[in-house]
Amino acid sequence: MVSVAIMGHGVVGSGVAEILLTHKQKLYAGLGEEIYIKKILDLREFPDSPVADRFTKDFEEIVNDLEIRVVVEVMGGIHPAYEFVKRCLKAGKSVVTSNKELVADHGAELLAIAKEENVNFMFEASVGGGIPIIRPMNQCLVANNVNEVAGILNGTTNFILTKMIDDGMQFADALKLAQDLGFAERDPSADIHGHDACRKICILASLAYGRHIYPDSVHTEGITGITLSDVKLAKGFGYVIKLIGRVKKLEGGKIDILTAPMLVPFKSQLSNIDYEFNGIMVRGDCTGDVVFYGKGAGKLPTASAVVADVVDCCKHLKARRFLFWADGDGSNIISYKDSVSAMYLRLSGDDAEAKAQKAFGDITVANGDGEIAVLTGEMAYGEFENKCAALRADGVQVMSTIRIGDI
Ligand code: HSE
């Protein structure tokens, strides 16, 4: 029998307890031992829980319990999750977390502590919810140089954009619906401003390229500026608008990473990933494109990934699973101004088309209601910003600008 503790009994935590209880036999068959929930940490009372007698409000009861070998952190947020996880690792316990903020902000440090203490720190559920992505990238694709990772990594924004694209729903109504259905975070600003997706692409980039990428060093745009006009015009050109987290390796070894809405061509596999689903494309030099698809959020999908890590930790109590990246200082990342992309713009004003042509050269144009949409060729983003500034100075209203994804 392996004793485990769960810190947090919210949506994911209660899902972890549920799976450990309802799938006891299945897990026993895979592990050859019982996984016993010894403690659950939460400040609230859960008298109706089948394990009501195991709840505690005192973290010390977990960290000081020598029988507890694996601790699940599903509290979310940085404090006190960071301090608790660190203490558990230093006490010789393996830790499993679904907390993307914690891994994106402190992953390198926590992995180093785990290495030093000869225990495991695992976080499959932190990216893509129930979709296996950390383990496949770390193990199954290990023979590849990863040239690019691009993903729809946030269910809330993908749900909102799908409702705008398919049903012509306004942004605010679609957000309200996402909240009512329980996809959005308590504070949806991390979703809609792109920070949640940014944390996830940082975790995947750190894993792919071996050095920690901190979210602060990644250019991040959300979807609040996307309008129904953009959605409609993009569709006319053969694209859907998706919030994409993307990292690519450039010649010379630096990486180009950003989170931003992008026009995704209909032919891309990512264009068909709709509603709250997530999709992640990994471009390996041996495999070519490998695409992972599934539920990126929700109680049981996320808990499924957490429990898989718990089983892995239980199987490897005396050995480390190799999951590691070193700390990073951002020096391997190019400025977003040097990132090259073709662009979509929505413009209005006298002679907007002729002025856009003068600024960007070869363009493709479509007419909207008293406005035009323009597709440009590829250029560095800094150059694009300068051209937009010149257009504005020339009396053109630049209402939207969106990157075109080559994914
Ligand atoms: N708010 C997140 C999403 C939850 O919408 O994808 C899963 O990380």
XYZ file of C-alpha atoms and ligand atoms in Angstrom:
415
model
C 0.000 0.000 0.000
C 1.225 3.501 -0.838
C -0.186 6.375 1.216
C -0.849 9.633 -0.567
C -2.206 13.051 0.413
C -4.216 15.506 -1.662
C -3.835 19.222 -1.012
C -7.020 20.935 -2.218
C -10.522 19.565 -2.613
C -11.872 21.857 -5.318
C -12.904 20.777 -8.810
C -9.706 18.870 -9.667
C -8.919 17.693 -6.114
C -12.352 16.154 -5.613
C -11.940 14.511 -9.036
C -8.614 12.991 -7.959
C -10.172 11.590 -4.767
C -13.122 10.290 -6.778
C -10.942 8.465 -9.324
C -8.671 7.008 -6.622
C -11.776 5.624 -4.878
C -13.913 4.553 -7.845
C -11.000 3.128 -9.874
C -9.306 1.435 -6.932
C -9.324 -2.059 -8.493
C -8.170 -0.799 -11.884
C -5.293 1.107 -10.290
C -4.408 -1.853 -8.057
C -4.179 -4.057 -11.139
C -1.785 -1.602 -12.820
C 0.395 -0.899 -9.790
C 0.201 -4.134 -7.808
C -0.439 -2.102 -4.678
C -3.292 -0.093 -3.207
C -3.135 3.702 -3.348
C -4.520 4.869 -0.017
C -5.693 8.462 0.493
C -4.383 9.161 3.982
C -5.034 12.908 4.186
C -6.869 15.629 2.276
C -5.962 19.235 3.023
C -8.721 21.828 2.726
C -9.955 24.632 4.939
C -13.576 23.751 4.191
C -15.676 20.932 5.694
C -16.848 18.007 3.542
C -19.025 15.933 5.896
C -20.688 14.013 3.038
C -17.425 12.842 1.477
C -16.813 9.063 1.651
C -13.395 9.987 3.092
C -14.682 12.725 5.445
C -12.557 11.316 8.281
C -9.292 11.975 6.393
C -9.666 15.764 6.015
C -7.255 18.085 7.779
C -6.744 21.845 7.837
C -3.142 21.456 8.974
C -0.407 21.062 6.328
C 2.055 19.919 9.046
C 0.056 16.701 9.401
C 0.941 15.891 5.803
C 4.535 17.036 5.559
C 5.494 15.373 8.841
C 3.771 12.060 8.097
C 6.521 9.647 7.073
C 4.016 7.174 5.631
C 2.815 9.675 3.015
C 5.116 9.152 0.032
C 3.253 11.081 -2.687
C 1.501 14.442 -2.317
C -0.928 15.874 -4.877
C -1.082 19.671 -5.079
C -4.321 20.837 -6.663
C -4.905 24.043 -4.706
C -3.982 26.331 -7.599
C -2.284 29.727 -7.358
C 1.236 30.321 -6.123
C 0.840 30.827 -2.380
C 0.858 28.673 -0.364
C 1.137 25.987 -3.080
C 4.785 26.877 -3.793
C 5.878 26.763 -0.151
C 3.954 23.531 0.503
C 5.307 21.768 -2.589
C 8.860 22.804 -1.761
C 8.576 21.511 1.784
C 7.052 18.219 0.633
C 9.886 17.659 -1.870
C 12.489 18.538 0.766
C 10.793 16.080 3.129
C 11.464 13.338 0.551
C 7.944 13.086 -0.869
C 7.173 13.001 -4.567
C 4.769 15.708 -5.675
C 2.183 15.724 -8.456
C 0.534 18.985 -9.476
C -1.979 20.302 -11.999
C -0.936 23.873 -11.178
C 0.307 25.477 -14.408
C 1.071 28.787 -12.704
C 3.327 27.026 -10.206
C 5.172 25.024 -12.885
C 5.515 28.022 -15.229
C 6.856 30.271 -12.447
C 8.900 27.806 -10.356
C 9.310 24.624 -12.419
C 13.100 24.763 -12.759
C 13.633 25.292 -9.021
C 11.176 22.551 -8.022
C 12.651 20.101 -10.538
C 16.126 20.820 -9.150
C 14.935 20.183 -5.581
C 13.252 16.948 -6.677
C 16.512 15.845 -8.325
C 18.514 16.643 -5.224
C 16.090 14.801 -2.953
C 15.850 11.852 -5.377
C 12.065 12.160 -5.624
C 9.718 13.024 -8.494
C 7.940 16.249 -9.380
C 5.324 15.579 -12.055
C 2.783 17.823 -13.761
C 1.090 16.091 -16.691
C -2.220 17.823 -15.868
C -0.726 21.316 -15.988
C -0.988 21.459 -19.793
C -3.918 20.182 -21.831
C -5.945 18.804 -18.892
C -6.682 15.182 -19.739
C -4.542 15.164 -22.902
C -1.250 13.302 -22.486
C 1.428 15.762 -23.630
C 4.203 16.099 -21.016
C 4.982 12.384 -20.902
C 4.753 11.892 -24.695
C 7.072 14.841 -25.284
C 9.450 13.725 -22.561
C 9.510 10.050 -23.483
C 7.863 9.015 -26.749
C 9.236 11.922 -28.802
C 12.598 12.092 -27.050
C 14.466 11.004 -30.200
C 13.297 14.144 -32.023
C 14.634 17.634 -32.189
C 11.422 19.585 -31.655
C 11.256 22.221 -34.357
C 7.954 23.712 -33.227
C 5.097 23.318 -30.749
C 1.822 25.113 -31.434
C -1.354 24.645 -29.505
C -4.827 25.697 -28.586
C -4.114 25.553 -24.892
C -7.058 27.352 -23.324
C -10.532 25.858 -23.391
C -12.366 29.011 -22.318
C -11.084 31.189 -25.147
C -11.487 28.401 -27.678
C -15.100 28.026 -26.553
C -15.669 31.790 -26.904
C -14.065 31.953 -30.368
C -16.004 28.886 -31.566
C -19.287 30.471 -30.457
C -18.329 33.675 -32.294
C -17.345 31.761 -35.450
C -20.176 29.203 -35.581
C -23.085 31.093 -34.002
C -22.169 34.751 -34.535
C -22.328 35.236 -30.758
C -20.843 38.424 -29.285
C -17.641 38.055 -27.214
C -19.280 39.088 -23.919
C -22.215 36.670 -24.336
C -19.881 33.801 -25.212
C -17.706 34.534 -22.147
C -20.786 34.550 -19.908
C -21.825 31.178 -21.336
C -18.296 29.757 -20.766
C -18.507 30.914 -17.146
C -21.974 29.424 -16.706
C -20.676 26.107 -18.068
C -17.734 26.203 -15.641
C -14.794 26.348 -18.090
C -13.516 29.824 -17.258
C -11.298 30.415 -14.232
C -12.899 32.188 -11.252
C -11.249 35.304 -12.613
C -11.418 34.830 -16.407
C -8.850 37.546 -17.090
C -5.996 34.979 -17.185
C -7.954 33.118 -19.860
C -9.082 35.997 -22.069
C -5.838 37.982 -21.855
C -3.799 34.926 -22.855
C -1.859 34.400 -19.595
C -3.172 30.880 -19.013
C -2.199 29.781 -22.533
C 1.149 31.552 -22.117
C 1.957 29.586 -18.949
C 1.198 26.352 -20.786
C 3.347 27.099 -23.839
C 6.150 28.145 -21.440
C 5.967 24.712 -19.783
C 6.068 22.933 -23.165
C 8.902 25.164 -24.404
C 10.935 24.549 -21.245
C 10.458 20.820 -21.726
C 11.256 20.927 -25.449
C 14.364 23.111 -25.213
C 15.735 22.234 -21.769
C 15.840 25.721 -20.240
C 13.117 27.355 -18.185
C 11.084 29.937 -20.094
C 9.352 32.337 -17.709
C 5.954 33.782 -18.758
C 7.205 37.339 -18.152
C 9.631 36.966 -21.048
C 6.963 35.884 -23.540
C 4.942 38.329 -25.641
C 1.292 37.627 -24.864
C -1.925 38.887 -26.445
C -5.452 37.810 -25.570
C -8.673 37.682 -27.534
C -10.542 40.689 -26.158
C -9.884 42.716 -29.326
C -11.340 40.088 -31.692
C -14.652 41.157 -33.215
C -17.364 39.408 -35.211
C -16.175 41.405 -38.249
C -12.711 39.839 -37.932
C -14.196 36.379 -37.551
C -16.355 36.837 -40.650
C -13.621 38.367 -42.801
C -11.093 35.709 -41.731
C -13.584 32.999 -42.713
C -13.930 34.575 -46.145
C -10.168 34.205 -46.624
C -10.256 30.537 -45.516
C -9.140 30.926 -41.901
C -10.514 30.564 -38.385
C -9.243 32.713 -35.525
C -7.726 30.729 -32.650
C -5.686 31.702 -29.591
C -2.357 29.975 -30.187
C 0.616 29.375 -27.924
C 3.541 28.730 -30.216
C 7.278 28.163 -29.898
C 9.698 27.446 -32.720
C 13.382 26.786 -32.871
C 15.223 29.103 -35.245
C 18.425 28.491 -37.130
C 21.240 29.450 -34.800
C 19.465 27.894 -31.818
C 17.341 30.766 -30.455
C 13.613 30.317 -29.994
C 10.637 32.361 -31.130
C 7.806 32.072 -28.591
C 4.541 33.947 -28.236
C 0.893 33.653 -27.308
C -1.520 35.485 -29.575
C -4.684 35.075 -31.622
C -3.832 33.800 -35.083
C -5.584 33.153 -38.360
C -5.367 29.383 -38.733
C -5.928 28.000 -42.248
C -8.877 25.616 -42.700
C -6.410 22.924 -43.799
C -4.536 23.012 -40.485
C -5.431 20.267 -38.023
C -5.704 22.932 -35.324
C -8.507 24.695 -37.228
C -11.010 21.946 -36.339
C -10.380 21.989 -32.607
C -13.499 23.640 -31.286
C -15.349 24.584 -28.115
C -13.548 23.756 -24.846
C -11.251 21.218 -26.493
C -7.502 21.718 -26.688
C -5.138 20.615 -29.454
C -1.357 20.595 -29.506
C 0.820 20.070 -32.561
C 4.412 18.968 -31.966
C 6.642 19.187 -35.027
C 9.503 16.720 -34.583
C 12.387 16.403 -37.020
C 11.903 12.616 -37.226
C 8.140 12.265 -36.754
C 6.896 15.322 -38.631
C 3.692 16.679 -37.103
C 2.098 14.833 -34.183
C -1.211 16.233 -32.934
C -2.729 15.694 -29.493
C -6.430 16.424 -29.010
C -8.877 16.196 -26.127
C -10.472 17.883 -23.142
C -8.119 20.541 -21.836
C -10.093 21.299 -18.695
C -12.721 19.871 -16.374
C -12.838 17.739 -13.247
C -12.334 14.150 -14.398
C -10.173 14.766 -17.509
C -7.694 16.799 -15.443
C -7.892 14.407 -12.483
C -7.182 11.509 -14.861
C -3.815 13.066 -15.742
C -3.050 13.746 -12.067
C -3.813 10.149 -11.087
C -1.603 8.835 -13.903
C 1.281 10.823 -12.410
C 0.429 9.529 -8.924
C 0.635 5.955 -10.229
C 3.963 6.751 -11.915
C 5.321 8.204 -8.665
C 4.089 5.165 -6.719
C 5.810 2.873 -9.224
C 9.031 4.830 -8.873
C 9.307 5.529 -5.157
C 12.940 4.568 -5.183
C 13.906 5.808 -8.648
C 13.608 9.108 -10.427
C 11.652 9.459 -13.625
C 13.788 11.610 -15.855
C 11.871 14.867 -16.172
C 14.088 17.898 -15.937
C 15.049 21.277 -17.369
C 17.605 23.781 -16.186
C 16.878 27.337 -15.102
C 16.814 29.971 -17.851
C 17.408 33.713 -18.163
C 15.485 34.415 -21.375
C 18.681 34.923 -23.386
C 17.632 32.119 -25.777
C 14.414 33.967 -26.787
C 14.241 36.449 -29.682
C 12.305 39.693 -29.256
C 8.713 39.486 -30.496
C 9.615 42.391 -32.788
C 11.958 40.061 -34.688
C 9.358 37.318 -35.006
C 8.357 36.920 -38.654
C 4.759 36.439 -39.741
C 2.267 37.293 -42.471
C -0.448 39.586 -41.132
C -4.183 40.260 -41.352
C -5.444 43.834 -40.894
C -8.895 45.420 -40.835
C -8.778 49.004 -42.091
C -11.045 51.880 -42.926
C -10.593 55.376 -44.291
C -10.193 57.051 -47.671
C -7.998 55.118 -50.094
C -7.214 52.541 -47.410
C -6.566 49.863 -50.034
C -4.124 51.955 -52.076
C -2.343 53.119 -48.927
C -2.080 49.539 -47.616
C -0.678 48.446 -50.964
C 1.897 51.213 -50.823
C 2.898 50.190 -47.287
C 2.912 46.416 -47.637
C 3.447 45.724 -51.345
C 1.665 42.557 -52.490
C -1.601 42.244 -50.549
C -4.874 40.315 -50.770
C -7.960 42.421 -50.082
C -11.604 41.715 -49.149
C -14.367 44.255 -48.638
C -16.363 44.428 -45.407
C -19.032 46.895 -44.253
C -17.351 50.240 -44.981
C -13.972 48.665 -44.270
C -11.438 46.380 -45.879
C -9.516 43.347 -44.728
C -5.962 42.883 -45.933
C -3.556 39.946 -45.906
C 0.130 40.836 -46.201
C 3.251 38.815 -46.919
C 5.713 37.870 -44.191
C 7.665 40.494 -42.281
C 9.216 41.026 -38.850
C 6.636 42.257 -36.338
C 8.657 45.415 -35.561
C 8.587 46.337 -39.259
C 4.840 45.655 -39.336
C 4.281 47.983 -36.357
C 6.206 50.750 -38.124
C 4.122 50.340 -41.273
C 0.909 50.460 -39.224
C 2.096 53.665 -37.549
C 2.751 55.166 -41.012
C -0.725 54.108 -42.191
C -2.327 55.763 -39.167
C -0.341 58.925 -39.807
C -1.704 58.819 -43.361
C -5.317 58.884 -42.049
C -6.062 55.132 -42.187
C -7.856 53.609 -39.229
C -6.202 50.316 -38.240
C -8.948 48.486 -36.377
C -7.474 44.995 -36.007
C -4.176 43.298 -36.635
C -3.811 39.528 -36.287
C -0.911 37.218 -37.157
C -1.414 34.529 -39.771
C -0.226 31.202 -38.397
C 1.878 28.914 -40.603
C 0.564 25.911 -38.677
N -9.248 27.944 -17.588
C -8.484 26.907 -18.195
C -9.013 26.718 -19.625
C -8.613 25.651 -17.371
O -10.026 27.320 -19.965
O -8.395 26.017 -20.405
C -7.634 24.563 -17.690
O -6.311 24.941 -17.484
